[in-house]
Short mmCIF file of C-alpha atoms in Angstrom, two decimals:
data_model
loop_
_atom_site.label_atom_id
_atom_site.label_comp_id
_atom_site.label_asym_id
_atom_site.label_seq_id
_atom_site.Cartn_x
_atom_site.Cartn_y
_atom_site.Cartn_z
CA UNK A 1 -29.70 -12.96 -4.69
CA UNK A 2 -27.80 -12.25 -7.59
CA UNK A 3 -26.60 -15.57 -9.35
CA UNK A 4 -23.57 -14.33 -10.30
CA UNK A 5 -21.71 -14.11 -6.38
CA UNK A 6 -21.76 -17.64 -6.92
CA UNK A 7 -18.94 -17.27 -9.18
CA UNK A 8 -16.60 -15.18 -6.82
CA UNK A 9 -13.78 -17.15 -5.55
CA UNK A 10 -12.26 -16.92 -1.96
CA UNK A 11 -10.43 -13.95 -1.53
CA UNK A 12 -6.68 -14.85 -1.25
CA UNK A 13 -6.31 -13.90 2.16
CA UNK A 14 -9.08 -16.20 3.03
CA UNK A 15 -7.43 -18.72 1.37
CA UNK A 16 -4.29 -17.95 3.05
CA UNK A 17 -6.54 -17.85 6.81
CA UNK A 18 -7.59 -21.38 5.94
CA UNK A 19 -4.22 -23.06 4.36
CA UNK A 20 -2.54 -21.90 7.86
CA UNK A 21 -5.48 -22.60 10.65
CA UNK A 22 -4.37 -24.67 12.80
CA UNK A 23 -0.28 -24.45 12.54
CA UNK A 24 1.63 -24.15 15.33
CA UNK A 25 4.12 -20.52 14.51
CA UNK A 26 7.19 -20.76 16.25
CA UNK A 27 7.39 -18.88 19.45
CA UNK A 28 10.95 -18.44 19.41
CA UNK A 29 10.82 -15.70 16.78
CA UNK A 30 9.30 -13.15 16.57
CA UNK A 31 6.05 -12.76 14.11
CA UNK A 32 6.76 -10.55 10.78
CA UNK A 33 3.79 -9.86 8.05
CA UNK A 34 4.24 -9.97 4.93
CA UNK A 35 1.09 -11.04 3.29
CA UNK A 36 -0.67 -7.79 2.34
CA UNK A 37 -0.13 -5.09 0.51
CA UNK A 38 -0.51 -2.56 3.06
CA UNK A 39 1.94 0.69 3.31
CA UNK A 40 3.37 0.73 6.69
CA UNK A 41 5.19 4.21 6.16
CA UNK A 42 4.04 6.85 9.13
CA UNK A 43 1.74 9.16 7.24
CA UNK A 44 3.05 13.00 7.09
CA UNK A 45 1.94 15.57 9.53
CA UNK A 46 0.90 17.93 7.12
CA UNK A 47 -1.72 15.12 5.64
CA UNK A 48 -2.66 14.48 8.96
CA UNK A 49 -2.92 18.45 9.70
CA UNK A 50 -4.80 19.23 6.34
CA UNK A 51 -7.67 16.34 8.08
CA UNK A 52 -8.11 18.37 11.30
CA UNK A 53 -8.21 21.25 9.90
CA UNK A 54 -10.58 20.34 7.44
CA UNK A 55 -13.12 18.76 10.13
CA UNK A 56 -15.99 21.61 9.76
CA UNK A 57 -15.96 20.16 6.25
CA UNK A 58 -18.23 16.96 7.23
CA UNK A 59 -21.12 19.15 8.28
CA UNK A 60 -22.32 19.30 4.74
CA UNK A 61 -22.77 16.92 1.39
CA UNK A 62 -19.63 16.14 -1.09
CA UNK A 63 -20.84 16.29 -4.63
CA UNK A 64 -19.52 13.02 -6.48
CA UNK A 65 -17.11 15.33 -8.95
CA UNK A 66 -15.68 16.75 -5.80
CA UNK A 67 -13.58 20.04 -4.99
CA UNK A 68 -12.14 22.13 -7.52
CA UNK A 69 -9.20 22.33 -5.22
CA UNK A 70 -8.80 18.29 -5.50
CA UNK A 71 -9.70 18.08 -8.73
CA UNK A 72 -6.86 20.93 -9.97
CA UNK A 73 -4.38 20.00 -7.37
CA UNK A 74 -4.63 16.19 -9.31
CA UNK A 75 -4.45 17.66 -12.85
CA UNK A 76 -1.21 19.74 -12.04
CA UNK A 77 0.50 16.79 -10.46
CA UNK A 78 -0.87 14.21 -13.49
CA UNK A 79 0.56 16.97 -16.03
CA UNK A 80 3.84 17.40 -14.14
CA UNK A 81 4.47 13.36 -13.56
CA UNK A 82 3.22 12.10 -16.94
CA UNK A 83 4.64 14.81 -19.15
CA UNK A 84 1.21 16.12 -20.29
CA UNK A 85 0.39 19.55 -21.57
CA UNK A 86 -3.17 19.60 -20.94
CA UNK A 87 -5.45 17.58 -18.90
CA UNK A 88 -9.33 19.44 -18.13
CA UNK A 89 -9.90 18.85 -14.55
CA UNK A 90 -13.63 19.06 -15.13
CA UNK A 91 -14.02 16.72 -17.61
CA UNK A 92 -10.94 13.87 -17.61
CA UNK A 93 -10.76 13.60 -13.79
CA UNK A 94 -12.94 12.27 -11.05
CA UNK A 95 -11.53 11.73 -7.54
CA UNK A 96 -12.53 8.65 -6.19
CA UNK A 97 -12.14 6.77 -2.95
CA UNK A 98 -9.31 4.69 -3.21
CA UNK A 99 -8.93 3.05 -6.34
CA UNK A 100 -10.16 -0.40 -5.43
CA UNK A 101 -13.70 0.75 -5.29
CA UNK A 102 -13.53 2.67 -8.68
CA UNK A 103 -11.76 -0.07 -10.50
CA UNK A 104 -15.00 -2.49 -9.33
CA UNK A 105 -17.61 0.03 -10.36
CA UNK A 106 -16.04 1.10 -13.34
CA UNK A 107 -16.69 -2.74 -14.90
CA UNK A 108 -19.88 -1.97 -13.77
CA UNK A 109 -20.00 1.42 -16.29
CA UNK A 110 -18.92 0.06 -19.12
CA UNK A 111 -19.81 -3.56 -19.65
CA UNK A 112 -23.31 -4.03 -21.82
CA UNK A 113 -24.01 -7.28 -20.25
CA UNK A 114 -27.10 -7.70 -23.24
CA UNK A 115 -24.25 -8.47 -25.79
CA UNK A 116 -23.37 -11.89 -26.77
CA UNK A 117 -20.75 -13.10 -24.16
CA UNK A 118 -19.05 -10.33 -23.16
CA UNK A 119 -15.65 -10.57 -21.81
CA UNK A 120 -13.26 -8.41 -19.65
CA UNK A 121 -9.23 -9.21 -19.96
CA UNK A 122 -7.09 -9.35 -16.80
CA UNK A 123 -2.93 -9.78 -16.56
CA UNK A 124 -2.48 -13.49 -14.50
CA UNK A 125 -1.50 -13.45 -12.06
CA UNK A 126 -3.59 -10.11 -10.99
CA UNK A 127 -5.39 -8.26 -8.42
CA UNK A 128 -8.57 -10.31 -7.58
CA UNK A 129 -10.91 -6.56 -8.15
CA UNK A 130 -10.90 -7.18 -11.63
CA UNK A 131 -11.93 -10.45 -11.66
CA UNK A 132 -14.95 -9.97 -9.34
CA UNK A 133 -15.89 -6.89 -10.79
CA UNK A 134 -16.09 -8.52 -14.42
CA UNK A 135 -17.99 -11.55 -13.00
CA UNK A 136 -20.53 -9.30 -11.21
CA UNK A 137 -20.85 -7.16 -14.28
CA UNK A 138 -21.73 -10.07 -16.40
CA UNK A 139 -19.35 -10.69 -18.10
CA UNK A 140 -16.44 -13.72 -18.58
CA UNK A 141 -12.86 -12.89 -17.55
CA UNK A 142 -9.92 -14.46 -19.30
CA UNK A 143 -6.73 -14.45 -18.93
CA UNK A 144 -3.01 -13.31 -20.16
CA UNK A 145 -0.39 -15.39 -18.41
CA UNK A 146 2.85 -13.32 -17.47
CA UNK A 147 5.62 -15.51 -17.06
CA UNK A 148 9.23 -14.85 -16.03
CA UNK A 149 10.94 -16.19 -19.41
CA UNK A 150 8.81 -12.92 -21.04
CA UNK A 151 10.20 -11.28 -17.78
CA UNK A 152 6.57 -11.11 -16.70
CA UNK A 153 5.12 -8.77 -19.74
CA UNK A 154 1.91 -8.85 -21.45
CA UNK A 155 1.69 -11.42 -24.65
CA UNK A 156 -1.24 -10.05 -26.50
CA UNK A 157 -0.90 -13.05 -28.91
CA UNK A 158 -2.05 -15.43 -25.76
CA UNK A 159 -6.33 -14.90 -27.05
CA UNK A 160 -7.46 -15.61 -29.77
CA UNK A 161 -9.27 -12.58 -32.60
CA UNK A 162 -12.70 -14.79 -31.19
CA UNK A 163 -11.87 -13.52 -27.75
CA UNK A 164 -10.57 -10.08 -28.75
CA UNK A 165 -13.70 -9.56 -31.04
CA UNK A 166 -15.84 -10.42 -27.47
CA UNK A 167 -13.96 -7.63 -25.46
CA UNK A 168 -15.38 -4.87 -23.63
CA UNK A 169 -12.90 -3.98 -20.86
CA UNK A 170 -9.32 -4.77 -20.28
CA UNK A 171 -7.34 -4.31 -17.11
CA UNK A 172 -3.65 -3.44 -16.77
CA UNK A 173 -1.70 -3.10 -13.67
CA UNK A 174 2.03 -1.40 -14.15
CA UNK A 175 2.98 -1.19 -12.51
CA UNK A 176 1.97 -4.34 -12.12
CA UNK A 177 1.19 -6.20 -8.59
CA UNK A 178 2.65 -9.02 -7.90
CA UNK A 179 5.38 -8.96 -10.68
CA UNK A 180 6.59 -5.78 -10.58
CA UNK A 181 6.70 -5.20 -14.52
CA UNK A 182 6.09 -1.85 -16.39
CA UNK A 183 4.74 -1.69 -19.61
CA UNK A 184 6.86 -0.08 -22.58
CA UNK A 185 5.48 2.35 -24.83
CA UNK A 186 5.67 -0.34 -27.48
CA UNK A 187 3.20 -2.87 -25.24
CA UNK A 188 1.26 0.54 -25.04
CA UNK A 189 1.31 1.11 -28.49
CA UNK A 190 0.17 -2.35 -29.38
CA UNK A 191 -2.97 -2.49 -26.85
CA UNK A 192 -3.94 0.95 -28.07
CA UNK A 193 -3.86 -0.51 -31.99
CA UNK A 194 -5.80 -3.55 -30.01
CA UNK A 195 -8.53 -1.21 -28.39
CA UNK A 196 -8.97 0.72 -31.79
CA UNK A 197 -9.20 -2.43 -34.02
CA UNK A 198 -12.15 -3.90 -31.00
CA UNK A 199 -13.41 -1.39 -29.33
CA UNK A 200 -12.72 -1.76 -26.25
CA UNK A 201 -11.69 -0.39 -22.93
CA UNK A 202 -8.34 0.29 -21.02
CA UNK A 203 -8.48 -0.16 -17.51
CA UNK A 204 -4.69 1.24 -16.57
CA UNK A 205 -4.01 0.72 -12.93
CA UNK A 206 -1.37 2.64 -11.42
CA UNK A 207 -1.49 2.80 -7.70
CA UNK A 208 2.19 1.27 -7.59
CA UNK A 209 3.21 4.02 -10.06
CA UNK A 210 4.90 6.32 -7.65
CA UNK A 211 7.07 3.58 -5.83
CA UNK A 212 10.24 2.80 -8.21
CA UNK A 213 14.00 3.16 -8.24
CA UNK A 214 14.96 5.61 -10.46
CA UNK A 215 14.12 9.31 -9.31
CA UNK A 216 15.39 10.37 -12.65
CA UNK A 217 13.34 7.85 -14.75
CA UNK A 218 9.82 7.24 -12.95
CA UNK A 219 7.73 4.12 -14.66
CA UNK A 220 5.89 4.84 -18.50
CA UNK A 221 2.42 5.88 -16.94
CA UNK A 222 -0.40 4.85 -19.28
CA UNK A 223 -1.54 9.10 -20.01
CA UNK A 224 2.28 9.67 -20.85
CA UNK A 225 2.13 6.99 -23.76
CA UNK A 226 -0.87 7.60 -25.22
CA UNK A 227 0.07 11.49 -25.32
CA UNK A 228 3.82 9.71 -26.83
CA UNK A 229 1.42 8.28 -29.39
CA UNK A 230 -0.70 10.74 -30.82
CA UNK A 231 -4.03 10.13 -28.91
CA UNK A 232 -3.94 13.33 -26.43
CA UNK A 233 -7.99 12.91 -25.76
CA UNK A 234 -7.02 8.84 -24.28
CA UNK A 235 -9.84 7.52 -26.46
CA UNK A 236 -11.43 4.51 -24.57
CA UNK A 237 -8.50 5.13 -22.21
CA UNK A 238 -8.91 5.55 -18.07
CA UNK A 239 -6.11 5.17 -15.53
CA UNK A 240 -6.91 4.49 -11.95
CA UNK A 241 -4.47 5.98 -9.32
CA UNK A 242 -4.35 6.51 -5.11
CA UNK A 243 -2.67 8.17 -2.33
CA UNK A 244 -2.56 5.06 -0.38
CA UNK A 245 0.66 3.89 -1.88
CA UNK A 246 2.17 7.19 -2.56
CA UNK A 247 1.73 8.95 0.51
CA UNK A 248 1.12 5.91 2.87
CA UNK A 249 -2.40 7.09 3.93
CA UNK A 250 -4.34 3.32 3.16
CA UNK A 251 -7.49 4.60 5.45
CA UNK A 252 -8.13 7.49 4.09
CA UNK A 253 -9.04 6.53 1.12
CA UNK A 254 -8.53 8.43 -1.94
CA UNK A 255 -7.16 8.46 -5.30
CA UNK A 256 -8.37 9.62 -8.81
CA UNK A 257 -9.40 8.20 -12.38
CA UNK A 258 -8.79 10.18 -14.97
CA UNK A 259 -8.97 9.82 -18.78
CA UNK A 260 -11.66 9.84 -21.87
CA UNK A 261 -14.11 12.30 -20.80
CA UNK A 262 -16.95 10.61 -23.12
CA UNK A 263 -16.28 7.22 -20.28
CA UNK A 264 -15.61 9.04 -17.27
CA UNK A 265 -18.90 11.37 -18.03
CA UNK A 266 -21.27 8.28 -17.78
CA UNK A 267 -18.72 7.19 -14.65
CA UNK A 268 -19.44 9.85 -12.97
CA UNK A 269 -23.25 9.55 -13.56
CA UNK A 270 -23.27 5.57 -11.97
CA UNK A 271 -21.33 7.03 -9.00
CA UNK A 272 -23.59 9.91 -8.05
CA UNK A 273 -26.64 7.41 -8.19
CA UNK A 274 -23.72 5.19 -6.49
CA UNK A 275 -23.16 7.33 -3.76
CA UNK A 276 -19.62 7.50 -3.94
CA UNK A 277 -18.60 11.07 -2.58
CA UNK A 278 -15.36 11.66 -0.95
CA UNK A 279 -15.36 13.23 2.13
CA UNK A 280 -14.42 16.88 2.16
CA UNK A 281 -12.03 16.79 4.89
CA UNK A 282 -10.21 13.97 3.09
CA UNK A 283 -10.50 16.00 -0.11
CA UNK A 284 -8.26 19.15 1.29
CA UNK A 285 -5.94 16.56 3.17
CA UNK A 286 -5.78 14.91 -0.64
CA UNK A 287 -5.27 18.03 -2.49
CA UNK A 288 -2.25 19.06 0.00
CA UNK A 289 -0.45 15.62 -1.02
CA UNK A 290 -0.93 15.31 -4.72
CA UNK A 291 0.92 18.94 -4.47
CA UNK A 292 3.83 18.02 -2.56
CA UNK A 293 7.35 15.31 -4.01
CA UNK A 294 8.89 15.63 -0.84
CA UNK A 295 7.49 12.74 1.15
CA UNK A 296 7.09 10.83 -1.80
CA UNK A 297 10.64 10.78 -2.59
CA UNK A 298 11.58 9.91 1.21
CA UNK A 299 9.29 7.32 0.59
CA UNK A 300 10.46 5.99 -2.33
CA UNK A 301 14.04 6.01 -0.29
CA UNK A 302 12.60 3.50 2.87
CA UNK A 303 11.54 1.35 -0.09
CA UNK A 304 14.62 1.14 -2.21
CA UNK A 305 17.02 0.21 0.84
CA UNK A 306 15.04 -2.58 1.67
CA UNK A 307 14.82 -3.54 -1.86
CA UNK A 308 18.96 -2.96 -1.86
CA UNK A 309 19.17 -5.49 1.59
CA UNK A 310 16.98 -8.05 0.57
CA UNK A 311 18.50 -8.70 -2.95
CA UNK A 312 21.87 -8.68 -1.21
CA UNK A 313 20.30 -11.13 1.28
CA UNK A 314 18.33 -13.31 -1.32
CA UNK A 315 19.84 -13.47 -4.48
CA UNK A 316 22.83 -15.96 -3.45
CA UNK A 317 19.90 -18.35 -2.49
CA UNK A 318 16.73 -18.00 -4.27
CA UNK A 319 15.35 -17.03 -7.95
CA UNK A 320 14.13 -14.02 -7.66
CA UNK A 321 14.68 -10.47 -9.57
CA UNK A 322 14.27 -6.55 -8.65
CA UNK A 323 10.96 -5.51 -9.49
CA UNK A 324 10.54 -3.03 -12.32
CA UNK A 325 8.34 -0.84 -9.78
CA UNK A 326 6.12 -1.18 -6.46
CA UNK A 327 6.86 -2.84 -3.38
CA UNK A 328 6.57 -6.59 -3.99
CA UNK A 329 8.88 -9.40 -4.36
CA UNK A 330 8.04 -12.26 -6.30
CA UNK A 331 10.39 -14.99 -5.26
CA UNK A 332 10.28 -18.62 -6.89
CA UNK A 333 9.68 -21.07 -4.28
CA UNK A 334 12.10 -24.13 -4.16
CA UNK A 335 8.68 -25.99 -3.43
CA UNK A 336 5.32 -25.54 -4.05
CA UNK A 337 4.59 -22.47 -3.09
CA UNK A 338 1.51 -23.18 -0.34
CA UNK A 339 4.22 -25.70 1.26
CA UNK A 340 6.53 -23.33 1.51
CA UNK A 341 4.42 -20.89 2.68
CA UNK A 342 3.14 -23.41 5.24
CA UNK A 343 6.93 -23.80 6.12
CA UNK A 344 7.64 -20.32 6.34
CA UNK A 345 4.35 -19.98 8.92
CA UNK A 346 5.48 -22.61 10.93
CA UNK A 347 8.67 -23.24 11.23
CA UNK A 348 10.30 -19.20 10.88
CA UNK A 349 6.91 -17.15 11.90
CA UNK A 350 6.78 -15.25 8.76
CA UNK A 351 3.62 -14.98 6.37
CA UNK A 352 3.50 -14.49 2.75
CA UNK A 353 1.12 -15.02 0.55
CA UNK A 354 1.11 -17.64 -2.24
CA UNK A 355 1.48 -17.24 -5.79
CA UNK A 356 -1.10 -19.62 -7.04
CA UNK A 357 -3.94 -17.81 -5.03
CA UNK A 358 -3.23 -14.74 -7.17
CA UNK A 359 -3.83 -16.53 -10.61
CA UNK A 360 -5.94 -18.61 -12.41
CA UNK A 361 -5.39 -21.48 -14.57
CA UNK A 362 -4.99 -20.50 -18.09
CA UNK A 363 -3.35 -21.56 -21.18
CA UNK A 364 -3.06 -24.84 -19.31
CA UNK A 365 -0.81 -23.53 -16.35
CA UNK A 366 -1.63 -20.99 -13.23
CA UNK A 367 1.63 -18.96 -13.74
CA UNK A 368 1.36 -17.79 -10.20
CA UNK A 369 2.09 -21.62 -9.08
CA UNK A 370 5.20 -21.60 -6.93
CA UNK A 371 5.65 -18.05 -6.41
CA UNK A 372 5.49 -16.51 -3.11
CA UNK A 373 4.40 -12.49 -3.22
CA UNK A 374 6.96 -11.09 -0.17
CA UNK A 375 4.98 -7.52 0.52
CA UNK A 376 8.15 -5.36 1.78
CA UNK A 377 6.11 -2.81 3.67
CA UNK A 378 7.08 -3.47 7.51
CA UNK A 379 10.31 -1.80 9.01
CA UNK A 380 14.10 -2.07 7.49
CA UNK A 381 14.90 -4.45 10.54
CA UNK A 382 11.70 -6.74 9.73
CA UNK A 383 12.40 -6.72 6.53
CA UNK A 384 15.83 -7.68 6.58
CA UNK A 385 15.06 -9.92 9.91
CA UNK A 386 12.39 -11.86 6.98
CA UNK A 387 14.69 -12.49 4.21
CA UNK A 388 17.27 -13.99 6.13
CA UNK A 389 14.25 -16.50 7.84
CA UNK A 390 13.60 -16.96 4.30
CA UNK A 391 16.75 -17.57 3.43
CA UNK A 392 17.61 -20.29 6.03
CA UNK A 393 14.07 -22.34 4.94
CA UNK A 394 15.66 -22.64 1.29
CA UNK A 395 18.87 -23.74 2.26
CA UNK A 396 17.10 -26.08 5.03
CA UNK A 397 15.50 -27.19 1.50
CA UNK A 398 18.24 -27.62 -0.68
#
């Protein structure tokens, strides 16, 4: 077996399984989920129509680059929401199955595990992907703590020029999950000077992009700084985005990467010996949703009342601050945070996940450690029913 599973932690929702087994909810209230990052938005008819009418399409092979249609239908919307002139859907574009999968494999890609200690970068607290991914690649991940008197952004400064020198691939989530942060072109601007100087990688994950606050001023995406900056071919550059978010369609996953053609050229090569093709009823259902706002924009509108109710609810009681982006809050827990959530379980019937199992220690700290992640993806009544629950546990604490 390969030595290196050894390494992979627990998955936090494992962890979460196992801190709760056991407890007693109470049956007075009704249950409400808020643990996982899972859209609970109805999917729109016309994605659902674009499947069925697309069902012939399974009768024959999908080639790993995918359809034209998908593949154009993701450069127009990537030139329209990130500002771009140009983007060559044959080259700088690959449509993958949900971005989870490609940001794993893609470690796999670029990391030259023959060098002397390689290492892959990752935000902390951060999506656990990138952290497996780097460990099964072979190389060591460390870490840059985000903490909430930076207002959660990336501190460059944090690793030293030994670790930077070392430095193959870095991932970046912004928006970012759990915090809710979005880089500025100037945090852009210094990791690109950082990737030029080392030669490394930027992993830019995005799949939160599309859920923010502002119809008028949508998050920095990673393509729209680098074109801000001069470096319209995204040397060493490759963002990672999905419908699953966007257009609430989790299971049918599919989303893009898209980026230096030079990378995503030997990307696509691992993924047809991978065996990685989408599905080509997915792919028209895909191409039908990159091309249409509409839904997103209702979407975005479900999202940013229950944002609006819960920091009416919460922010009288608790530290906690309106994201940046995406659909997480991450609320400081009066206790530490697996007690709390053990409280919350038991004693109000509502599950969240803890902060500390999405971090690491680093830098002498795990800046996850009492932080709860509150995933606002269920109903407006759930949601609002949950903050209130949550509410009542910090004053029953204070």
């Amino acid at each position: 077996m390969n030595p290196n599973l050894s390494q992979l932690q627990p998955y936090p929702f494992q962890k979460l399984r196992i801190l709760v087994e056991g407890i007693t909810r109470n049956a007075a209230l009704s249950p409400i989920d808020l643990q996982i990052g899972e859209p609970k938005h109805a999917t729109p008819d016309f994605i659902r129509q674009a499947i069925a009418n697309n069902l012939d399409g399974l009768s024959t092979y999908p080639t790993t680059l995918g359809l034209p249609i998908l593949r154009n239908s993701i450069a127009a919307w990537i030139k329209r929401r990130f500002n771009l002139l140009k983007i060559n859907p044959d080259t700088e574009i690959i449509p993958v199955n949900g971005s989870r999968e490609a940001l794993f494999s893609f470690a796999q890609t670029v990391i030259d595990s023959s060098a002397s200690f390689p290492v892959v970068v990752c935000p902390n607290p951060f999506y656990q992907i990138y952290e497996g991914a780097a460990l099964l690649a072979g190389a060591t991940p460390y870490f840059i703590n985000t903490l909430p008197e930076n207002r959660f952004r990336l501190d460059f400064s944090q690793l030293s020029n030994d670790i930077w020198s070392r430095t193959q691939l870095i991932y970046v989530c912004s928006p970012n999950n759990p915090t809710g942060g979005v880089m500025t072109l100037e945090e852009w601007r210094e990791l690109f000077a950082l990737s030029d100087r080392y030669g490394f990688v930027v992993a830019a994950d995005e799949c939160y992009s599309e859920i923010h606050f502002d119809e008028i001023k949508p998050p920095l995406g990673a393509m729209d700084a680098a074109n801000q900056l001069g470096r319209t071919d995204f040397p060493r550059l490759v963002v990672f985005n999905s419908l699953s978010k966007r257009s609430n369609v989790p299971g049918m996953r599919s989303g893009f990467v898209a980026g230096d053609a030079a990378i995503l050229k030997k990307f696509l090569l691992y993924r047809t010996y991978h065996g990685s093709a989408m599905n080509p009823a997915a792919q028209a259902a895909s191409a039908a949703a990159w091309n249409d706002e509409k839904h997103v924009v209702e979407n975005r509108r479900l999202y940013a009342q229950k944002f609006s109710d819960a920091m009416a609810l919460l922010s009288d009681a608790i530290t906690v601050q309106m994201p940046d982006a995406g659909f997480y809050l991450w609320i400081k827990t009066p206790i530490d945070d697996t007690e709390f959530t053990k409280r919350l379980y038991q004693d109000y019937n509502v599950t969240v996940l803890p902060g500390s199992y999405l971090a690491r220690d680093a830098q002498g700290s795990n800046p996850g450690r009492n932080y709860i992640r509150v995933a606002l993806v269920p109903s407006a009544q759930e949601c609002n029913e949950a903050m209130q629950r949550i509410k009542s546990l910090v004053t029953q604490l204070s």
